Amino acid sequence: MKRIQELVDLIDEELEGAKNYAEEYLTRKSKNDSLASRFKQMATEELGHADTIHGAAVTEIEQLEKVYTPSVEMENAWKMAHKEYIEKAAWIKQMLTM
């Protein structure tokens, strides 16, 4: 499960970067700054990174489940991390549509 936690941490880092870029995008957009679109692009790229890592985590979990049954605690931890990923990514995407 250590490997999955490492991936969850990477996902969180990418989402944090995306959020920061999205906030900078909104700030610059409100000032008609020409760099606003670049920050939006960077936020989108970070979301893509998070999505790729999330997909890798899902694949690794599926492979692990073929070898052994994870504990209830492990399953709950992944479900919570997955839920947080979905919610954070959705919020950042919403910010990018503003």
Short mmCIF file of N, CA and C in Angstrom, two decimals:
data_model
loop_
_atom_site.label_atom_id
_atom_site.label_comp_id
_atom_site.label_asym_id
_atom_site.label_seq_id
_atom_site.Cartn_x
_atom_site.Cartn_y
_atom_site.Cartn_z
N MET A 1 0.82 -1.20 0.00
CA MET A 1 0.00 0.00 0.00
C MET A 1 0.86 1.25 0.00
N LYS A 2 2.13 1.09 0.36
CA LYS A 2 3.03 2.24 0.36
C LYS A 2 3.10 2.85 -1.04
N ARG A 3 3.15 1.99 -2.05
CA ARG A 3 3.23 2.48 -3.43
C ARG A 3 1.99 3.29 -3.79
N ILE A 4 0.83 2.84 -3.38
CA ILE A 4 -0.40 3.57 -3.68
C ILE A 4 -0.39 4.92 -2.98
N GLN A 5 0.09 4.97 -1.75
CA GLN A 5 0.19 6.24 -1.03
C GLN A 5 1.13 7.20 -1.75
N GLU A 6 2.21 6.66 -2.29
CA GLU A 6 3.14 7.51 -3.06
C GLU A 6 2.42 8.12 -4.27
N LEU A 7 1.61 7.32 -4.95
CA LEU A 7 0.86 7.82 -6.10
C LEU A 7 -0.19 8.84 -5.68
N VAL A 8 -0.85 8.59 -4.56
CA VAL A 8 -1.84 9.54 -4.05
C VAL A 8 -1.15 10.87 -3.73
N ASP A 9 0.03 10.81 -3.14
CA ASP A 9 0.77 12.03 -2.84
C ASP A 9 1.15 12.78 -4.12
N LEU A 10 1.54 12.04 -5.15
CA LEU A 10 1.86 12.68 -6.44
C LEU A 10 0.62 13.34 -7.05
N ILE A 11 -0.50 12.66 -6.95
CA ILE A 11 -1.75 13.24 -7.47
C ILE A 11 -2.05 14.54 -6.75
N ASP A 12 -1.91 14.52 -5.43
CA ASP A 12 -2.18 15.73 -4.63
C ASP A 12 -1.26 16.88 -5.05
N GLU A 13 0.01 16.57 -5.30
CA GLU A 13 0.95 17.61 -5.73
C GLU A 13 0.53 18.22 -7.06
N GLU A 14 0.13 17.38 -7.98
CA GLU A 14 -0.29 17.88 -9.30
C GLU A 14 -1.56 18.72 -9.18
N LEU A 15 -2.50 18.27 -8.35
CA LEU A 15 -3.73 19.03 -8.16
C LEU A 15 -3.46 20.37 -7.48
N GLU A 16 -2.54 20.39 -6.55
CA GLU A 16 -2.18 21.64 -5.89
C GLU A 16 -1.57 22.62 -6.90
N GLY A 17 -0.70 22.11 -7.75
CA GLY A 17 -0.13 22.95 -8.80
C GLY A 17 -1.21 23.47 -9.74
N ALA A 18 -2.11 22.59 -10.12
CA ALA A 18 -3.20 23.00 -11.02
C ALA A 18 -4.06 24.07 -10.37
N LYS A 19 -4.36 23.90 -9.09
CA LYS A 19 -5.17 24.90 -8.37
C LYS A 19 -4.46 26.24 -8.32
N ASN A 20 -3.17 26.21 -8.02
CA ASN A 20 -2.41 27.46 -7.97
C ASN A 20 -2.38 28.16 -9.32
N TYR A 21 -2.16 27.40 -10.38
CA TYR A 21 -2.17 27.99 -11.72
C TYR A 21 -3.55 28.51 -12.10
N ALA A 22 -4.59 27.77 -11.72
CA ALA A 22 -5.96 28.21 -12.02
C ALA A 22 -6.28 29.50 -11.29
N GLU A 23 -5.86 29.62 -10.04
CA GLU A 23 -6.08 30.86 -9.30
C GLU A 23 -5.32 32.02 -9.94
N GLU A 24 -4.10 31.75 -10.37
CA GLU A 24 -3.31 32.80 -11.05
C GLU A 24 -3.98 33.18 -12.37
N TYR A 25 -4.52 32.19 -13.07
CA TYR A 25 -5.26 32.45 -14.30
C TYR A 25 -6.40 33.41 -14.05
N LEU A 26 -7.20 33.14 -13.00
CA LEU A 26 -8.34 34.00 -12.71
C LEU A 26 -7.91 35.40 -12.32
N THR A 27 -6.85 35.51 -11.56
CA THR A 27 -6.34 36.83 -11.18
C THR A 27 -5.92 37.61 -12.41
N ARG A 28 -5.15 36.96 -13.26
CA ARG A 28 -4.66 37.64 -14.47
C ARG A 28 -5.79 37.94 -15.46
N LYS A 29 -6.75 37.03 -15.54
CA LYS A 29 -7.89 37.25 -16.44
C LYS A 29 -8.67 38.48 -15.99
N SER A 30 -8.83 38.65 -14.69
CA SER A 30 -9.58 39.80 -14.20
C SER A 30 -8.89 41.12 -14.51
N LYS A 31 -7.59 41.06 -14.77
CA LYS A 31 -6.81 42.26 -15.10
C LYS A 31 -6.50 42.36 -16.60
N ASN A 32 -7.13 41.48 -17.37
CA ASN A 32 -6.88 41.41 -18.82
C ASN A 32 -5.39 41.24 -19.14
N ASP A 33 -4.72 40.49 -18.31
CA ASP A 33 -3.29 40.21 -18.48
C ASP A 33 -3.12 39.20 -19.61
N SER A 34 -2.17 39.46 -20.49
CA SER A 34 -1.96 38.58 -21.64
C SER A 34 -1.44 37.20 -21.24
N LEU A 35 -0.92 37.05 -20.05
CA LEU A 35 -0.42 35.74 -19.61
C LEU A 35 -1.52 34.85 -19.02
N ALA A 36 -2.71 35.35 -18.91
CA ALA A 36 -3.80 34.57 -18.31
C ALA A 36 -3.97 33.23 -19.03
N SER A 37 -3.98 33.25 -20.34
CA SER A 37 -4.21 32.01 -21.09
C SER A 37 -3.08 31.01 -20.87
N ARG A 38 -1.88 31.48 -20.66
CA ARG A 38 -0.76 30.57 -20.40
C ARG A 38 -0.94 29.88 -19.04
N PHE A 39 -1.40 30.61 -18.04
CA PHE A 39 -1.65 29.99 -16.73
C PHE A 39 -2.80 28.99 -16.81
N LYS A 40 -3.78 29.29 -17.62
CA LYS A 40 -4.87 28.34 -17.82
C LYS A 40 -4.33 27.06 -18.46
N GLN A 41 -3.47 27.22 -19.43
CA GLN A 41 -2.86 26.07 -20.10
C GLN A 41 -2.03 25.25 -19.11
N MET A 42 -1.26 25.92 -18.27
CA MET A 42 -0.44 25.20 -17.29
C MET A 42 -1.32 24.45 -16.30
N ALA A 43 -2.43 25.05 -15.88
CA ALA A 43 -3.35 24.36 -14.98
C ALA A 43 -3.91 23.11 -15.65
N THR A 44 -4.26 23.25 -16.90
CA THR A 44 -4.80 22.11 -17.65
C THR A 44 -3.76 21.00 -17.78
N GLU A 45 -2.52 21.37 -17.99
CA GLU A 45 -1.45 20.38 -18.09
C GLU A 45 -1.28 19.65 -16.76
N GLU A 46 -1.33 20.37 -15.65
CA GLU A 46 -1.21 19.75 -14.33
C GLU A 46 -2.37 18.79 -14.09
N LEU A 47 -3.57 19.18 -14.51
CA LEU A 47 -4.72 18.27 -14.38
C LEU A 47 -4.47 16.99 -15.19
N GLY A 48 -3.87 17.14 -16.34
CA GLY A 48 -3.54 15.97 -17.16
C GLY A 48 -2.55 15.06 -16.47
N HIS A 49 -1.57 15.65 -15.81
CA HIS A 49 -0.60 14.86 -15.06
C HIS A 49 -1.31 14.09 -13.94
N ALA A 50 -2.18 14.79 -13.21
CA ALA A 50 -2.92 14.14 -12.12
C ALA A 50 -3.76 12.99 -12.65
N ASP A 51 -4.38 13.19 -13.79
CA ASP A 51 -5.22 12.15 -14.39
C ASP A 51 -4.39 10.93 -14.78
N THR A 52 -3.21 11.17 -15.34
CA THR A 52 -2.33 10.07 -15.71
C THR A 52 -1.90 9.27 -14.49
N ILE A 53 -1.51 9.95 -13.43
CA ILE A 53 -1.08 9.28 -12.21
C ILE A 53 -2.26 8.54 -11.58
N HIS A 54 -3.44 9.15 -11.60
CA HIS A 54 -4.64 8.50 -11.07
C HIS A 54 -4.91 7.21 -11.82
N GLY A 55 -4.79 7.25 -13.13
CA GLY A 55 -4.98 6.04 -13.94
C GLY A 55 -3.97 4.96 -13.57
N ALA A 56 -2.73 5.37 -13.33
CA ALA A 56 -1.70 4.41 -12.92
C ALA A 56 -2.05 3.79 -11.58
N ALA A 57 -2.55 4.60 -10.66
CA ALA A 57 -2.93 4.09 -9.34
C ALA A 57 -4.06 3.08 -9.46
N VAL A 58 -5.05 3.39 -10.27
CA VAL A 58 -6.18 2.48 -10.46
C VAL A 58 -5.69 1.15 -11.02
N THR A 59 -4.80 1.21 -12.00
CA THR A 59 -4.25 -0.01 -12.60
C THR A 59 -3.48 -0.82 -11.57
N GLU A 60 -2.64 -0.15 -10.78
CA GLU A 60 -1.85 -0.87 -9.78
C GLU A 60 -2.74 -1.50 -8.71
N ILE A 61 -3.80 -0.81 -8.32
CA ILE A 61 -4.73 -1.37 -7.33
C ILE A 61 -5.41 -2.61 -7.90
N GLU A 62 -5.82 -2.53 -9.16
CA GLU A 62 -6.46 -3.69 -9.79
C GLU A 62 -5.50 -4.88 -9.83
N GLN A 63 -4.22 -4.62 -10.11
CA GLN A 63 -3.24 -5.70 -10.13
C GLN A 63 -3.01 -6.27 -8.74
N LEU A 64 -2.95 -5.40 -7.73
CA LEU A 64 -2.77 -5.87 -6.36
C LEU A 64 -3.93 -6.73 -5.90
N GLU A 65 -5.14 -6.35 -6.30
CA GLU A 65 -6.33 -7.10 -5.88
C GLU A 65 -6.35 -8.51 -6.44
N LYS A 66 -5.58 -8.75 -7.52
CA LYS A 66 -5.48 -10.10 -8.07
C LYS A 66 -4.60 -10.99 -7.20
N VAL A 67 -3.72 -10.37 -6.42
CA VAL A 67 -2.78 -11.12 -5.60
C VAL A 67 -3.30 -11.32 -4.19
N TYR A 68 -3.90 -10.29 -3.62
CA TYR A 68 -4.44 -10.41 -2.26
C TYR A 68 -5.60 -9.45 -2.07
N THR A 69 -6.37 -9.75 -1.02
CA THR A 69 -7.51 -8.90 -0.70
C THR A 69 -7.04 -7.80 0.25
N PRO A 70 -7.20 -6.54 -0.17
CA PRO A 70 -6.76 -5.44 0.71
C PRO A 70 -7.65 -5.35 1.94
N SER A 71 -7.07 -4.80 3.00
CA SER A 71 -7.83 -4.62 4.23
C SER A 71 -8.92 -3.57 4.03
N VAL A 72 -9.87 -3.57 4.92
CA VAL A 72 -10.95 -2.58 4.88
C VAL A 72 -10.36 -1.18 4.99
N GLU A 73 -9.35 -1.02 5.85
CA GLU A 73 -8.72 0.28 6.02
C GLU A 73 -8.08 0.76 4.71
N MET A 74 -7.41 -0.17 4.01
CA MET A 74 -6.78 0.19 2.75
C MET A 74 -7.82 0.59 1.71
N GLU A 75 -8.89 -0.17 1.65
CA GLU A 75 -9.96 0.14 0.69
C GLU A 75 -10.58 1.49 1.01
N ASN A 76 -10.83 1.75 2.28
CA ASN A 76 -11.42 3.03 2.67
C ASN A 76 -10.49 4.20 2.37
N ALA A 77 -9.19 4.00 2.61
CA ALA A 77 -8.22 5.06 2.33
C ALA A 77 -8.21 5.39 0.83
N TRP A 78 -8.25 4.37 -0.01
CA TRP A 78 -8.27 4.62 -1.45
C TRP A 78 -9.58 5.29 -1.87
N LYS A 79 -10.69 4.83 -1.34
CA LYS A 79 -11.97 5.43 -1.69
C LYS A 79 -12.00 6.92 -1.34
N MET A 80 -11.44 7.26 -0.17
CA MET A 80 -11.39 8.67 0.25
C MET A 80 -10.47 9.47 -0.66
N ALA A 81 -9.31 8.91 -0.98
CA ALA A 81 -8.37 9.61 -1.86
C ALA A 81 -8.98 9.80 -3.25
N HIS A 82 -9.67 8.78 -3.73
CA HIS A 82 -10.31 8.86 -5.05
C HIS A 82 -11.41 9.93 -5.05
N LYS A 83 -12.20 9.94 -3.99
CA LYS A 83 -13.28 10.94 -3.88
C LYS A 83 -12.70 12.35 -3.86
N GLU A 84 -11.64 12.55 -3.09
CA GLU A 84 -11.01 13.87 -3.02
C GLU A 84 -10.44 14.28 -4.37
N TYR A 85 -9.86 13.33 -5.09
CA TYR A 85 -9.33 13.62 -6.43
C TYR A 85 -10.45 14.11 -7.34
N ILE A 86 -11.55 13.40 -7.36
CA ILE A 86 -12.68 13.76 -8.22
C ILE A 86 -13.19 15.16 -7.87
N GLU A 87 -13.36 15.43 -6.58
CA GLU A 87 -13.88 16.73 -6.15
C GLU A 87 -12.92 17.88 -6.47
N LYS A 88 -11.65 17.69 -6.17
CA LYS A 88 -10.66 18.75 -6.43
C LYS A 88 -10.52 19.01 -7.92
N ALA A 89 -10.44 17.95 -8.71
CA ALA A 89 -10.30 18.11 -10.15
C ALA A 89 -11.52 18.83 -10.73
N ALA A 90 -12.69 18.48 -10.26
CA ALA A 90 -13.91 19.12 -10.75
C ALA A 90 -13.91 20.62 -10.42
N TRP A 91 -13.48 20.97 -9.21
CA TRP A 91 -13.44 22.38 -8.82
C TRP A 91 -12.45 23.16 -9.68
N ILE A 92 -11.29 22.58 -9.91
CA ILE A 92 -10.29 23.26 -10.73
C ILE A 92 -10.81 23.43 -12.15
N LYS A 93 -11.44 22.42 -12.68
CA LYS A 93 -12.01 22.54 -14.03
C LYS A 93 -13.07 23.63 -14.07
N GLN A 94 -13.86 23.73 -13.01
CA GLN A 94 -14.87 24.79 -12.93
C GLN A 94 -14.20 26.16 -12.93
N MET A 95 -13.12 26.29 -12.17
CA MET A 95 -12.39 27.56 -12.13
C MET A 95 -11.90 27.95 -13.52
N LEU A 96 -11.48 26.97 -14.30
CA LEU A 96 -10.93 27.24 -15.63
C LEU A 96 -12.01 27.64 -16.63
N THR A 97 -13.28 27.41 -16.29
CA THR A 97 -14.36 27.84 -17.19
C THR A 97 -14.85 29.25 -16.90
N MET A 98 -14.35 29.83 -15.83
CA MET A 98 -14.79 31.18 -15.44
C MET A 98 -14.17 32.23 -16.34
#
